[in-house]
Amino acid sequence: MNFNKIMRIIGPILLSALSILIVSLLVNPIACWLDPSFHLLANRGVGKIAFTTIVILHILQLFFIGSRQFFDKFLDVNIRFFKNKKWVLLFFSYFSIFFMLHVLLLLFFYLTGYAFYTNPSKIPTLGSLALGFLATFFLAWSEEVIFRGTLYLYFSQYLRPITGILLTSGIFAFVHDLTNPLNLVTTNWKLGLGLFLLGVLLNLTFVITDKLYTGMGIHAGLVFVKVVLRRWPIIAFLPVTQLSWWVDRDLRQSFLIHVLFIIVNLTLIIKYKEKLFSDVRSQNRL
């Protein structure tokens, strides 16, 4: 692949990234002046919502340089599926499976003595949990739109599925620390590896099912456990000094979780290798 072809592929992405950076540098000081507690690159809260909105708006830039076919595919994958009520059942199926898997992992750490029951005095209200679910759904949908429904969809025009999966997963991992992305491959490589492997799973699911809402279900199911625990901290881990090398309070950094992700990802890759390694010209894509 020559330099011109590489630039043709990544040029629009770099242009969008540069535009996002410039807008962020302009907007964040103004927002901080209005509210000192605000930060556009915050991991949670209004800052993350604002940044996600900026990114989604920048996705529109691709439509000015992309084909009509790309635009139609984008709408089908990310928006038009809401018209068909069948997506709800499949979304909640994946949501339930991965929610329970996350719960079972926490139960495993409890039974092995690395976590303990905290006996919280307050139980969250249904309204609080419902609001948390809506926030989780928006997070899952918006991130899947950005990474699977846009980035992977864009790369699939030029690259084999497996190449697009690895490239998109790398970007997915890096942008989870926007203040210092390289931190995820240097000092905090365990988190970076966990995010990359999660990204691979989400991308594989998207490619295999050809549906955005399957990955949304996985994403939301895993995240909603954390949302519930913030409102109802029923379980907590032992101090870091008492944890084994394969255990971490942040499951994304746990060696055990890395191994589980690798097993699942490799199983899917082997099972669907013909589809994942097919030449882009042989695919009925954009």
mmCIF file of C-alpha atoms in Angstrom:
data_model
loop_
_atom_site.group_PDB
_atom_site.id
_atom_site.type_symbol
_atom_site.label_atom_id
_atom_site.label_comp_id
_atom_site.label_asym_id
_atom_site.label_seq_id
_atom_site.Cartn_x
_atom_site.Cartn_y
_atom_site.Cartn_z
ATOM 1 C CA MET A 1 0.000 0.000 0.000
ATOM 2 C CA ASN A 2 1.601 3.264 -1.149
ATOM 3 C CA PHE A 3 1.665 6.581 0.700
ATOM 4 C CA ASN A 4 -1.065 8.175 -1.447
ATOM 5 C CA LYS A 5 -3.466 5.333 -0.747
ATOM 6 C CA ILE A 6 -2.698 5.476 2.986
ATOM 7 C CA MET A 7 -3.398 9.211 3.032
ATOM 8 C CA ARG A 8 -6.584 8.675 1.079
ATOM 9 C CA ILE A 9 -7.777 6.327 3.810
ATOM 10 C CA ILE A 10 -6.650 8.138 6.960
ATOM 11 C CA GLY A 11 -6.640 11.732 5.634
ATOM 12 C CA PRO A 12 -10.332 12.444 6.337
ATOM 13 C CA ILE A 13 -10.025 10.868 9.798
ATOM 14 C CA LEU A 14 -6.978 13.013 10.620
ATOM 15 C CA LEU A 15 -8.811 16.097 9.361
ATOM 16 C CA SER A 16 -11.786 15.371 11.605
ATOM 17 C CA ALA A 17 -9.499 14.679 14.578
ATOM 18 C CA LEU A 18 -7.668 17.976 14.034
ATOM 19 C CA SER A 19 -10.953 19.842 13.791
ATOM 20 C CA ILE A 20 -12.195 18.222 17.027
ATOM 21 C CA LEU A 21 -8.958 19.238 18.770
ATOM 22 C CA ILE A 22 -9.263 22.850 17.621
ATOM 23 C CA VAL A 23 -12.921 23.102 18.659
ATOM 24 C CA SER A 24 -12.115 21.557 22.049
ATOM 25 C CA LEU A 25 -9.270 24.008 22.655
ATOM 26 C CA LEU A 26 -11.625 26.888 21.863
ATOM 27 C CA VAL A 27 -14.703 25.661 23.719
ATOM 28 C CA ASN A 28 -13.150 24.288 26.914
ATOM 29 C CA PRO A 29 -11.652 27.597 28.269
ATOM 30 C CA ILE A 30 -14.968 29.379 27.675
ATOM 31 C CA ALA A 31 -16.922 26.602 29.405
ATOM 32 C CA CYS A 32 -14.450 26.557 32.337
ATOM 33 C CA TRP A 33 -14.824 30.337 32.670
ATOM 34 C CA LEU A 34 -18.597 29.883 32.994
ATOM 35 C CA ASP A 35 -18.255 26.874 35.297
ATOM 36 C CA PRO A 36 -14.819 26.150 36.878
ATOM 37 C CA SER A 37 -15.869 22.559 37.663
ATOM 38 C CA PHE A 38 -16.403 21.769 33.961
ATOM 39 C CA HIS A 39 -13.898 19.976 31.780
ATOM 40 C CA LEU A 40 -14.569 18.890 28.227
ATOM 41 C CA LEU A 41 -12.318 15.862 28.510
ATOM 42 C CA ALA A 42 -13.842 14.632 31.775
ATOM 43 C CA ASN A 43 -14.429 10.896 31.976
ATOM 44 C CA ARG A 44 -18.022 11.284 33.103
ATOM 45 C CA GLY A 45 -20.797 13.817 33.379
ATOM 46 C CA VAL A 46 -21.548 16.876 31.294
ATOM 47 C CA GLY A 47 -18.002 17.097 29.942
ATOM 48 C CA LYS A 48 -18.189 13.666 28.326
ATOM 49 C CA ILE A 49 -21.659 14.362 26.934
ATOM 50 C CA ALA A 50 -20.462 17.663 25.455
ATOM 51 C CA PHE A 51 -17.375 16.074 23.908
ATOM 52 C CA THR A 52 -19.379 13.155 22.494
ATOM 53 C CA THR A 53 -21.785 15.644 20.921
ATOM 54 C CA ILE A 54 -18.877 17.496 19.301
ATOM 55 C CA VAL A 55 -17.516 14.230 17.902
ATOM 56 C CA ILE A 56 -20.890 13.194 16.488
ATOM 57 C CA LEU A 57 -21.249 16.588 14.817
ATOM 58 C CA HIS A 58 -17.818 16.149 13.267
ATOM 59 C CA ILE A 59 -18.888 12.829 11.821
ATOM 60 C CA LEU A 60 -20.998 14.888 9.439
ATOM 61 C CA GLN A 61 -17.752 16.097 7.857
ATOM 62 C CA LEU A 62 -17.244 12.649 6.381
ATOM 63 C CA PHE A 63 -20.499 12.978 4.477
ATOM 64 C CA PHE A 64 -19.163 15.920 2.489
ATOM 65 C CA ILE A 65 -16.238 13.881 1.176
ATOM 66 C CA GLY A 66 -17.835 10.443 1.210
ATOM 67 C CA SER A 67 -20.209 8.843 -1.228
ATOM 68 C CA ARG A 68 -23.972 8.821 -1.132
ATOM 69 C CA GLN A 69 -23.730 5.083 -0.597
ATOM 70 C CA PHE A 70 -21.655 5.641 2.555
ATOM 71 C CA PHE A 71 -24.247 8.112 3.857
ATOM 72 C CA ASP A 72 -27.112 5.676 3.236
ATOM 73 C CA LYS A 73 -25.210 2.841 4.920
ATOM 74 C CA PHE A 74 -24.498 5.104 7.903
ATOM 75 C CA LEU A 75 -28.201 5.908 8.296
ATOM 76 C CA ASP A 76 -29.197 2.242 7.983
ATOM 77 C CA VAL A 77 -26.642 1.053 10.532
ATOM 78 C CA ASN A 78 -26.970 3.803 13.143
ATOM 79 C CA ILE A 79 -30.445 5.320 12.938
ATOM 80 C CA ARG A 80 -32.974 3.587 10.702
ATOM 81 C CA PHE A 81 -32.901 0.364 12.726
ATOM 82 C CA PHE A 82 -34.957 2.151 15.413
ATOM 83 C CA LYS A 83 -37.969 1.890 13.065
ATOM 84 C CA ASN A 84 -37.959 -1.902 13.378
ATOM 85 C CA LYS A 85 -39.085 -2.925 16.859
ATOM 86 C CA LYS A 86 -37.230 -6.240 16.583
ATOM 87 C CA TRP A 87 -34.003 -4.481 17.596
ATOM 88 C CA VAL A 88 -35.307 -4.147 21.169
ATOM 89 C CA LEU A 89 -35.389 -7.897 21.807
ATOM 90 C CA LEU A 90 -31.901 -8.482 20.408
ATOM 91 C CA PHE A 91 -30.475 -5.485 22.264
ATOM 92 C CA PHE A 92 -31.841 -6.685 25.609
ATOM 93 C CA SER A 93 -30.707 -10.244 24.916
ATOM 94 C CA TYR A 94 -27.090 -9.124 24.572
ATOM 95 C CA PHE A 95 -27.552 -6.615 27.403
ATOM 96 C CA SER A 96 -28.826 -9.311 29.799
ATOM 97 C CA ILE A 97 -26.098 -11.816 28.913
ATOM 98 C CA PHE A 98 -23.203 -9.408 29.464
ATOM 99 C CA PHE A 99 -24.813 -7.776 32.499
ATOM 100 C CA MET A 100 -25.027 -11.211 34.123
ATOM 101 C CA LEU A 101 -21.478 -12.115 33.040
ATOM 102 C CA HIS A 102 -20.212 -8.946 34.747
ATOM 103 C CA VAL A 103 -22.217 -9.794 37.884
ATOM 104 C CA LEU A 104 -20.901 -13.375 37.894
ATOM 105 C CA LEU A 105 -17.322 -12.118 37.672
ATOM 106 C CA LEU A 106 -17.895 -9.891 40.685
ATOM 107 C CA LEU A 107 -19.457 -12.859 42.494
ATOM 108 C CA PHE A 108 -16.370 -14.926 41.619
ATOM 109 C CA PHE A 109 -14.086 -12.297 43.168
ATOM 110 C CA TYR A 110 -16.353 -12.222 46.245
ATOM 111 C CA LEU A 111 -16.261 -16.011 46.649
ATOM 112 C CA THR A 112 -12.465 -16.078 46.244
ATOM 113 C CA GLY A 113 -12.073 -13.454 48.973
ATOM 114 C CA TYR A 114 -10.881 -10.536 46.854
ATOM 115 C CA ALA A 115 -14.112 -8.592 47.296
ATOM 116 C CA PHE A 116 -16.530 -8.217 50.197
ATOM 117 C CA TYR A 117 -20.142 -7.274 50.902
ATOM 118 C CA THR A 118 -20.413 -3.675 52.132
ATOM 119 C CA ASN A 119 -23.957 -3.852 53.584
ATOM 120 C CA PRO A 120 -25.041 -0.437 52.225
ATOM 121 C CA SER A 121 -27.756 1.355 54.182
ATOM 122 C CA LYS A 122 -29.592 2.838 51.200
ATOM 123 C CA ILE A 123 -31.190 1.117 48.237
ATOM 124 C CA PRO A 124 -31.406 3.163 45.016
ATOM 125 C CA THR A 125 -34.841 4.174 43.795
ATOM 126 C CA LEU A 126 -36.299 2.849 40.567
ATOM 127 C CA GLY A 127 -36.202 6.399 39.213
ATOM 128 C CA SER A 128 -32.475 6.638 39.896
ATOM 129 C CA LEU A 129 -31.820 3.295 38.201
ATOM 130 C CA ALA A 130 -34.014 4.236 35.235
ATOM 131 C CA LEU A 131 -32.110 7.496 34.793
ATOM 132 C CA GLY A 132 -28.850 5.565 35.032
ATOM 133 C CA PHE A 133 -30.052 3.130 32.374
ATOM 134 C CA LEU A 134 -30.993 5.971 30.006
ATOM 135 C CA ALA A 135 -27.535 7.502 30.462
ATOM 136 C CA THR A 136 -25.951 4.093 29.837
ATOM 137 C CA PHE A 137 -28.046 3.566 26.707
ATOM 138 C CA PHE A 138 -27.022 6.957 25.320
ATOM 139 C CA LEU A 139 -23.368 6.216 26.101
ATOM 140 C CA ALA A 140 -23.522 2.803 24.414
ATOM 141 C CA TRP A 141 -25.361 4.109 21.353
ATOM 142 C CA SER A 142 -23.139 7.170 20.882
ATOM 143 C CA GLU A 143 -19.860 5.259 21.276
ATOM 144 C CA GLU A 144 -21.026 2.478 18.973
ATOM 145 C CA VAL A 145 -22.078 5.073 16.392
ATOM 146 C CA ILE A 146 -18.651 6.736 16.593
ATOM 147 C CA PHE A 147 -16.455 3.641 16.542
ATOM 148 C CA ARG A 148 -18.412 0.865 14.862
ATOM 149 C CA GLY A 149 -21.062 2.780 12.936
ATOM 150 C CA THR A 150 -18.666 5.389 11.554
ATOM 151 C CA LEU A 151 -14.959 4.596 11.943
ATOM 152 C CA TYR A 152 -15.169 0.891 11.141
ATOM 153 C CA LEU A 153 -17.768 1.542 8.457
ATOM 154 C CA TYR A 154 -15.414 4.073 6.871
ATOM 155 C CA PHE A 155 -12.347 1.794 7.035
ATOM 156 C CA SER A 156 -14.364 -1.118 5.598
ATOM 157 C CA GLN A 157 -14.401 0.697 2.261
ATOM 158 C CA TYR A 158 -10.645 0.169 1.889
ATOM 159 C CA LEU A 159 -9.462 -2.534 4.305
ATOM 160 C CA ARG A 160 -10.097 -6.178 5.095
ATOM 161 C CA PRO A 161 -12.534 -6.601 8.030
ATOM 162 C CA ILE A 162 -9.855 -7.854 10.442
ATOM 163 C CA THR A 163 -7.587 -4.881 9.622
ATOM 164 C CA GLY A 164 -10.432 -2.424 10.178
ATOM 165 C CA ILE A 165 -11.297 -4.176 13.436
ATOM 166 C CA LEU A 166 -7.744 -3.882 14.821
ATOM 167 C CA LEU A 167 -7.339 -0.275 13.675
ATOM 168 C CA THR A 168 -10.690 0.846 15.084
ATOM 169 C CA SER A 169 -10.036 -1.001 18.353
ATOM 170 C CA GLY A 170 -6.709 0.786 18.748
ATOM 171 C CA ILE A 171 -8.381 4.165 18.295
ATOM 172 C CA PHE A 172 -11.143 3.083 20.705
ATOM 173 C CA ALA A 173 -8.520 2.371 23.372
ATOM 174 C CA PHE A 174 -6.490 5.565 22.852
ATOM 175 C CA VAL A 175 -9.402 7.993 23.070
ATOM 176 C CA HIS A 176 -10.360 6.738 26.521
ATOM 177 C CA ASP A 177 -7.614 8.959 27.919
ATOM 178 C CA LEU A 178 -7.897 12.120 25.849
ATOM 179 C CA THR A 179 -5.700 14.123 28.212
ATOM 180 C CA ASN A 180 -2.772 11.756 27.507
ATOM 181 C CA PRO A 181 -3.565 8.880 25.099
ATOM 182 C CA LEU A 182 0.007 7.522 25.187
ATOM 183 C CA ASN A 183 -0.478 6.926 28.902
ATOM 184 C CA LEU A 184 -2.553 3.880 27.940
ATOM 185 C CA VAL A 185 0.429 2.135 26.348
ATOM 186 C CA THR A 186 3.103 3.315 28.768
ATOM 187 C CA THR A 187 2.243 3.659 32.449
ATOM 188 C CA ASN A 188 -1.353 2.385 32.278
ATOM 189 C CA TRP A 189 -0.924 -0.342 29.682
ATOM 190 C CA LYS A 190 -3.171 -2.804 31.546
ATOM 191 C CA LEU A 191 -6.166 -0.510 31.039
ATOM 192 C CA GLY A 192 -5.110 0.169 27.461
ATOM 193 C CA LEU A 193 -4.918 -3.568 26.744
ATOM 194 C CA GLY A 194 -8.313 -4.185 28.345
ATOM 195 C CA LEU A 195 -9.927 -1.406 26.305
ATOM 196 C CA PHE A 196 -8.310 -2.680 23.104
ATOM 197 C CA LEU A 197 -9.563 -6.238 23.692
ATOM 198 C CA LEU A 198 -13.045 -4.925 24.507
ATOM 199 C CA GLY A 199 -12.938 -2.889 21.315
ATOM 200 C CA VAL A 200 -12.018 -6.012 19.342
ATOM 201 C CA LEU A 201 -14.992 -7.880 20.830
ATOM 202 C CA LEU A 202 -17.387 -5.036 20.006
ATOM 203 C CA ASN A 203 -16.035 -4.751 16.463
ATOM 204 C CA LEU A 204 -16.198 -8.506 15.902
ATOM 205 C CA THR A 205 -19.795 -8.517 17.084
ATOM 206 C CA PHE A 206 -20.657 -5.680 14.729
ATOM 207 C CA VAL A 207 -19.011 -7.331 11.718
ATOM 208 C CA ILE A 208 -20.433 -10.790 12.419
ATOM 209 C CA THR A 209 -24.009 -9.668 13.121
ATOM 210 C CA ASP A 210 -23.965 -6.611 10.828
ATOM 211 C CA LYS A 211 -26.055 -4.846 13.469
ATOM 212 C CA LEU A 212 -25.075 -1.919 15.688
ATOM 213 C CA TYR A 213 -27.482 -2.773 18.495
ATOM 214 C CA THR A 214 -25.831 -6.105 19.314
ATOM 215 C CA GLY A 215 -22.653 -4.263 20.316
ATOM 216 C CA MET A 216 -24.808 -1.654 22.049
ATOM 217 C CA GLY A 217 -26.277 -4.439 24.185
ATOM 218 C CA ILE A 218 -22.820 -5.756 25.126
ATOM 219 C CA HIS A 219 -21.543 -2.260 25.856
ATOM 220 C CA ALA A 220 -24.576 -1.232 27.902
ATOM 221 C CA GLY A 221 -24.720 -4.517 29.821
ATOM 222 C CA LEU A 222 -21.110 -4.225 30.990
ATOM 223 C CA VAL A 223 -21.365 -0.520 31.856
ATOM 224 C CA PHE A 224 -24.731 -0.692 33.635
ATOM 225 C CA VAL A 225 -23.264 -2.884 36.379
ATOM 226 C CA LYS A 226 -20.851 -0.041 37.185
ATOM 227 C CA VAL A 227 -23.733 2.449 37.086
ATOM 228 C CA VAL A 228 -25.722 0.366 39.585
ATOM 229 C CA LEU A 229 -22.704 0.005 41.884
ATOM 230 C CA ARG A 230 -22.200 3.784 41.956
ATOM 231 C CA ARG A 231 -25.745 4.152 43.237
ATOM 232 C CA TRP A 232 -25.701 1.017 45.372
ATOM 233 C CA PRO A 233 -22.117 0.096 46.364
ATOM 234 C CA ILE A 234 -23.015 -3.387 47.516
ATOM 235 C CA ILE A 235 -19.570 -4.858 46.869
ATOM 236 C CA ALA A 236 -16.024 -3.532 47.175
ATOM 237 C CA PHE A 237 -12.553 -4.899 46.535
ATOM 238 C CA LEU A 238 -9.808 -5.347 49.110
ATOM 239 C CA PRO A 239 -6.972 -2.784 49.216
ATOM 240 C CA VAL A 240 -4.591 -2.987 46.271
ATOM 241 C CA THR A 241 -1.822 -4.412 48.472
ATOM 242 C CA GLN A 242 -4.008 -7.440 49.264
ATOM 243 C CA LEU A 243 -4.955 -8.268 45.682
ATOM 244 C CA SER A 244 -3.187 -10.905 43.604
ATOM 245 C CA TRP A 245 -1.337 -9.951 40.415
ATOM 246 C CA TRP A 246 -4.205 -11.211 38.234
ATOM 247 C CA VAL A 247 -6.900 -9.190 40.045
ATOM 248 C CA ASP A 248 -7.679 -5.476 39.778
ATOM 249 C CA ARG A 249 -10.480 -3.282 41.102
ATOM 250 C CA ASP A 250 -11.002 -2.055 37.555
ATOM 251 C CA LEU A 251 -11.887 -5.292 35.787
ATOM 252 C CA ARG A 252 -10.601 -3.891 32.491
ATOM 253 C CA GLN A 253 -7.116 -4.016 34.027
ATOM 254 C CA SER A 254 -7.383 -7.552 35.429
ATOM 255 C CA PHE A 255 -5.201 -10.215 33.830
ATOM 256 C CA LEU A 256 -8.055 -12.713 34.227
ATOM 257 C CA ILE A 257 -10.367 -10.496 32.161
ATOM 258 C CA HIS A 258 -7.659 -10.038 29.516
ATOM 259 C CA VAL A 259 -7.397 -13.815 29.162
ATOM 260 C CA LEU A 260 -11.186 -14.204 28.914
ATOM 261 C CA PHE A 261 -11.366 -11.490 26.234
ATOM 262 C CA ILE A 262 -8.553 -13.131 24.261
ATOM 263 C CA ILE A 263 -10.251 -16.550 24.386
ATOM 264 C CA VAL A 264 -13.608 -15.161 23.239
ATOM 265 C CA ASN A 265 -12.055 -12.986 20.516
ATOM 266 C CA LEU A 266 -9.874 -15.776 19.123
ATOM 267 C CA THR A 267 -12.851 -18.154 19.137
ATOM 268 C CA LEU A 268 -14.905 -15.688 17.081
ATOM 269 C CA ILE A 269 -12.002 -14.966 14.729
ATOM 270 C CA ILE A 270 -11.422 -18.670 14.041
ATOM 271 C CA LYS A 271 -15.130 -19.404 13.609
ATOM 272 C CA TYR A 272 -15.725 -16.501 11.208
ATOM 273 C CA LYS A 273 -12.265 -16.328 9.619
ATOM 274 C CA GLU A 274 -13.577 -16.447 6.046
ATOM 275 C CA LYS A 275 -15.692 -13.352 6.617
ATOM 276 C CA LEU A 276 -13.076 -11.517 8.672
ATOM 277 C CA PHE A 277 -10.147 -12.115 6.309
ATOM 278 C CA SER A 278 -12.023 -11.685 3.038
ATOM 279 C CA ASP A 279 -10.671 -9.202 0.518
ATOM 280 C CA VAL A 280 -12.464 -5.874 0.590
ATOM 281 C CA ARG A 281 -13.201 -6.162 -3.140
ATOM 282 C CA SER A 282 -15.091 -9.409 -2.591
ATOM 283 C CA GLN A 283 -17.398 -7.865 -0.009
ATOM 284 C CA ASN A 284 -20.717 -6.407 -0.898
ATOM 285 C CA ARG A 285 -19.898 -3.148 0.817
ATOM 286 C CA LEU A 286 -19.544 0.507 -0.047
#
